[in-house]
């Protein structure tokens, strides 16, 4: 009986993992330019960390976490997101004593027991970044700018939505106004929204039910309720983004249901991904460090969904180059043994080399080279070997060149000679 992977858990095969590598490399480069360092976090945390950080009444904590009881009876959870762990580590290691401002990024697997579909998995990966210790508009703008740089360098066309969620001064007034509006539309709202109405009216704006969306279409918007300092903060964030020509749209319906989320909030949306089209979500969370038992230190961060971004990149560029620079086709045992050393020398020189087994005939070897998309094949037959040379076949020109390549040449010289055979 065949054993398949667990539903919602998937393998990333080589053609996709090449895209992941490119994405990660670019993230590391873009984030380093803004002064971020990597933090590597455990995938398991105490359940209470997420209950406290994400909130008992959220979908994630209520029904999506992979939680289990360890042998010592403690309740543990596979992390559903990264921010809680970053802050737990930040507090645990007193990072605020070392540096007034911490800029940290992470890359890794997250686990949520959602209904699997295209672009939504139960194990997925995020590239996330957090800034702890600053609450000025400049840093909010910098974070969005960094995201923008990252997407631009990858040549991905995305749309950035931003909003301000206000703060503890202005949001309560908005919440009440939204609750009153929701009460007036009670008959049109779904059952979940009835519960949200009392627990967390902001999430009425989040509901995906068409009936609820319609009912809430004319709901009051937060922007109209912002207090003067929040309005000023938001205006300055926008001014910085405009100064650097970052295109963004104001989206007053972009909300996060938790109390400590405040002020700048943003989302990145991509075309061509179907319903799961959000590739990044982020925002400011000034009360969270304190809520997790740390000092009153402000924070802001985002998380990018790796799978969705990979889908986007793959639709754009079909095969990213993991194609070998050279394919070596040995004919016969003696040639194979010689080819073994030549391949190793070229690989040490930094070239990608595919070495085929001599048990396959020349034709079969050429078919494989073709499939790999390799441009040049170095053929080593008995005759060539006797002369210490190999013959090159240019797979694009579909011809053998009489030029014999000296097998004793250093790696770079040999590869250059191979590439120059037809010039
Ligand atoms: P969140 O942590 O929910 O704000 O999500 C941040 C980003 O992670 C989203 O914009 C998605 O790109 C990605 N993401 C969230 N949940 C999933 C999932 N179940 N499968 C794949 N990607 C996800």
Coordinates of C-alpha atoms in Angstrom, one line a residue, residues 147-384:
X147 CA 8.6 45.1 1.4
X148 CA 8.2 47.1 -1.7
X149 CA 11.9 46.8 -2.5
X150 CA 11.7 43.1 -2.0
X151 CA 8.8 42.6 -4.4
X152 CA 10.2 45.0 -7.0
X153 CA 13.5 43.2 -7.1
X154 CA 11.7 40.0 -7.7
X155 CA 9.8 41.7 -10.5
X156 CA 6.5 40.9 -8.9
X157 CA 3.6 43.2 -9.5
X158 CA 1.6 43.5 -6.3
X159 CA -0.8 46.0 -4.8
X160 CA -0.2 47.4 -1.3
X161 CA -3.2 48.3 0.8
X162 CA -2.7 50.4 4.0
X163 CA -4.9 51.6 6.8
X164 CA -4.7 53.0 10.3
X165 CA -6.4 51.2 13.1
X166 CA -6.1 54.1 15.5
X167 CA -5.1 53.6 19.1
X168 CA -6.6 53.0 22.6
X169 CA -7.9 56.6 22.6
X170 CA -9.8 56.6 19.3
X171 CA -10.6 53.0 18.5
X172 CA -13.0 52.3 21.4
X173 CA -15.3 55.0 20.0
X174 CA -15.2 53.4 16.5
X175 CA -15.8 50.0 18.0
X176 CA -19.0 51.2 19.6
X177 CA -20.2 52.9 16.5
X178 CA -19.5 49.7 14.5
X179 CA -21.3 47.7 17.1
X180 CA -24.4 50.0 16.9
X181 CA -24.3 49.7 13.1
X182 CA -24.0 45.9 13.3
X183 CA -27.0 45.8 15.7
X184 CA -29.1 47.7 13.2
X185 CA -28.2 45.0 10.6
X186 CA -28.5 42.0 12.8
X187 CA -31.0 40.2 10.6
X188 CA -28.6 40.3 7.7
X189 CA -25.5 39.0 9.5
X190 CA -24.3 35.4 9.7
X191 CA -24.2 33.5 13.0
X192 CA -20.4 34.0 13.3
X193 CA -20.9 37.8 13.0
X194 CA -23.6 37.7 15.8
X195 CA -20.9 36.4 18.1
X196 CA -18.3 38.9 16.7
X197 CA -20.7 41.7 17.4
X198 CA -20.2 41.4 21.1
X199 CA -16.7 40.0 21.3
X200 CA -15.0 41.9 18.6
X201 CA -17.1 44.1 16.3
X202 CA -14.0 45.1 14.2
X203 CA -14.1 41.6 12.8
X204 CA -17.5 42.3 11.3
X205 CA -15.5 43.9 8.5
X206 CA -13.4 40.8 8.0
X207 CA -16.3 38.4 7.3
X208 CA -16.2 36.7 3.8
X209 CA -19.9 35.9 3.7
X210 CA -21.5 37.9 0.8
X211 CA -24.6 38.8 2.9
X212 CA -22.4 40.2 5.7
X213 CA -20.3 42.1 3.2
X214 CA -23.3 43.7 1.7
X215 CA -24.8 44.5 5.1
X216 CA -21.6 46.1 6.2
X217 CA -20.9 48.0 3.0
X218 CA -22.1 51.3 4.5
X219 CA -20.5 50.7 7.9
X220 CA -18.7 53.7 9.5
X221 CA -15.0 53.8 8.6
X222 CA -12.2 54.0 11.1
X223 CA -10.4 56.8 9.3
X224 CA -13.3 59.1 10.3
X225 CA -12.7 58.4 13.9
X226 CA -8.9 58.7 14.2
X227 CA -7.7 61.1 17.0
X228 CA -5.3 63.9 16.1
X229 CA -2.1 62.1 16.9
X230 CA -3.2 58.9 15.0
X231 CA -4.3 61.0 12.0
X232 CA -0.9 62.8 12.0
X233 CA 1.0 59.5 12.3
X234 CA -0.9 58.0 9.4
X235 CA -0.5 61.2 7.2
X236 CA 3.3 61.1 7.8
X237 CA 3.6 57.4 6.9
X238 CA 1.8 58.1 3.7
X239 CA 3.9 61.2 2.9
X240 CA 7.1 59.1 3.3
X241 CA 5.7 56.4 0.9
X242 CA 4.7 59.0 -1.6
X243 CA 8.1 60.7 -1.4
X244 CA 9.6 57.4 -2.5
X245 CA 7.0 56.7 -5.2
X246 CA 5.7 53.6 -3.5
X247 CA 2.2 53.0 -4.9
X248 CA -0.4 52.0 -2.3
X249 CA -4.2 52.2 -1.8
X250 CA -6.0 53.3 1.3
X251 CA -8.3 50.5 2.4
X252 CA -10.4 51.5 5.5
X253 CA -11.8 48.0 5.7
X254 CA -8.4 46.5 6.4
X255 CA -8.7 45.5 10.1
X256 CA -7.1 43.3 12.6
X257 CA -9.3 42.1 15.4
X258 CA -7.0 42.2 18.3
X259 CA -6.8 45.1 20.7
X260 CA -3.1 45.7 20.6
X261 CA -3.0 46.1 16.9
X262 CA -2.9 49.8 16.3
X263 CA -2.1 52.5 13.8
X264 CA -0.4 51.4 10.6
X265 CA -1.7 48.2 9.1
X266 CA -1.0 46.8 5.6
X267 CA -1.6 44.0 3.3
X268 CA 0.0 43.0 0.0
X269 CA -2.3 41.5 -2.7
X270 CA -1.3 39.8 -5.9
X271 CA -3.3 39.1 -9.1
X272 CA -3.5 35.6 -10.5
X273 CA -3.7 33.6 -7.3
X274 CA -7.5 33.1 -7.1
X275 CA -9.2 33.6 -3.8
X276 CA -6.1 33.2 -1.7
X277 CA -4.5 36.3 -3.1
X278 CA -3.0 37.9 0.0
X279 CA 0.8 37.4 -0.1
X280 CA 1.7 39.5 3.0
X281 CA 0.0 40.9 6.0
X282 CA 1.5 43.3 8.6
X283 CA 0.9 46.0 11.1
X284 CA 1.8 47.8 14.3
X285 CA 1.2 46.1 17.6
X286 CA 2.3 48.4 20.4
X287 CA 0.7 46.6 23.4
X288 CA 1.9 43.1 22.6
X289 CA 5.3 43.0 24.2
X290 CA 3.7 44.2 27.4
X291 CA 0.8 41.7 27.1
X292 CA 3.4 38.9 26.9
X293 CA 5.0 40.0 30.1
X294 CA 7.7 42.3 28.7
X295 CA 8.4 46.0 29.0
X296 CA 6.2 48.5 27.2
X297 CA 8.0 48.5 23.9
X298 CA 6.2 49.2 20.6
X299 CA 6.5 46.9 17.6
X300 CA 5.6 46.5 14.0
X301 CA 6.0 43.6 11.6
X302 CA 4.8 41.6 8.6
X303 CA 4.7 38.0 7.3
X304 CA 5.0 37.0 3.7
X305 CA 3.4 33.7 2.5
X306 CA 6.1 31.8 0.7
X307 CA 3.9 29.3 -1.1
X308 CA 1.7 32.0 -2.6
X309 CA 4.7 34.0 -3.7
X310 CA 6.3 30.9 -5.2
X311 CA 3.1 30.3 -7.2
X312 CA 3.3 33.9 -8.5
X313 CA 7.0 33.6 -9.4
X314 CA 6.5 30.2 -11.1
X315 CA 3.7 31.5 -13.3
X316 CA 6.0 34.2 -14.5
X317 CA 9.3 32.4 -15.1
X318 CA 8.9 28.7 -15.9
X319 CA 12.3 27.3 -15.3
X320 CA 14.7 29.1 -13.0
X321 CA 18.2 28.1 -13.7
X322 CA 19.3 25.0 -11.9
X323 CA 20.3 23.7 -15.3
X324 CA 23.8 22.2 -15.3
X325 CA 26.6 24.1 -17.0
X326 CA 27.9 20.9 -18.5
X327 CA 26.7 17.4 -18.9
X328 CA 29.4 14.7 -19.1
X329 CA 28.6 11.6 -21.1
X330 CA 31.2 8.8 -20.5
X331 CA 31.2 5.8 -22.9
X332 CA 32.8 2.8 -21.2
X333 CA 34.2 2.1 -17.8
X334 CA 37.6 3.7 -18.3
X335 CA 35.9 6.9 -19.6
X336 CA 33.6 6.9 -16.6
X337 CA 36.4 6.8 -14.1
X338 CA 38.2 9.7 -15.9
X339 CA 34.9 11.6 -16.1
X340 CA 34.4 11.1 -12.3
X341 CA 37.5 13.2 -11.6
X342 CA 36.9 15.8 -14.3
X343 CA 33.3 16.4 -12.9
X344 CA 34.7 16.8 -9.4
X345 CA 37.3 19.3 -10.5
X346 CA 34.7 21.4 -12.4
X347 CA 32.3 21.3 -9.4
X348 CA 35.1 22.5 -7.2
X349 CA 35.5 25.4 -9.6
X350 CA 31.9 26.4 -8.9
X351 CA 30.2 24.8 -12.0
X352 CA 27.1 22.7 -12.1
X353 CA 28.0 19.4 -13.7
X354 CA 25.8 16.4 -14.3
X355 CA 27.6 13.1 -14.7
X356 CA 25.8 10.3 -16.4
X357 CA 26.5 6.6 -15.9
X358 CA 28.4 4.8 -18.7
X359 CA 25.9 2.0 -18.4
X360 CA 23.6 4.0 -20.6
X361 CA 24.3 4.3 -24.3
X362 CA 25.2 7.6 -26.0
X363 CA 21.6 8.1 -27.3
X364 CA 20.0 7.6 -23.9
X365 CA 22.5 10.0 -22.4
X366 CA 21.8 12.7 -25.0
X367 CA 18.1 12.3 -24.4
X368 CA 18.6 13.0 -20.7
X369 CA 20.9 16.0 -21.4
X370 CA 18.2 17.4 -23.6
X371 CA 15.6 16.9 -20.9
X372 CA 17.7 18.8 -18.4
X373 CA 18.0 21.6 -20.9
X374 CA 21.8 21.5 -20.9
X375 CA 23.5 23.4 -23.7
X376 CA 26.9 21.6 -23.8
X377 CA 27.7 17.9 -23.4
X378 CA 31.3 16.7 -23.0
X379 CA 31.5 13.2 -24.6
X380 CA 34.3 11.0 -23.3
X381 CA 34.8 7.9 -25.5
X382 CA 37.7 5.4 -25.6
X383 CA 39.4 7.2 -28.5
X384 CA 39.1 10.6 -26.9

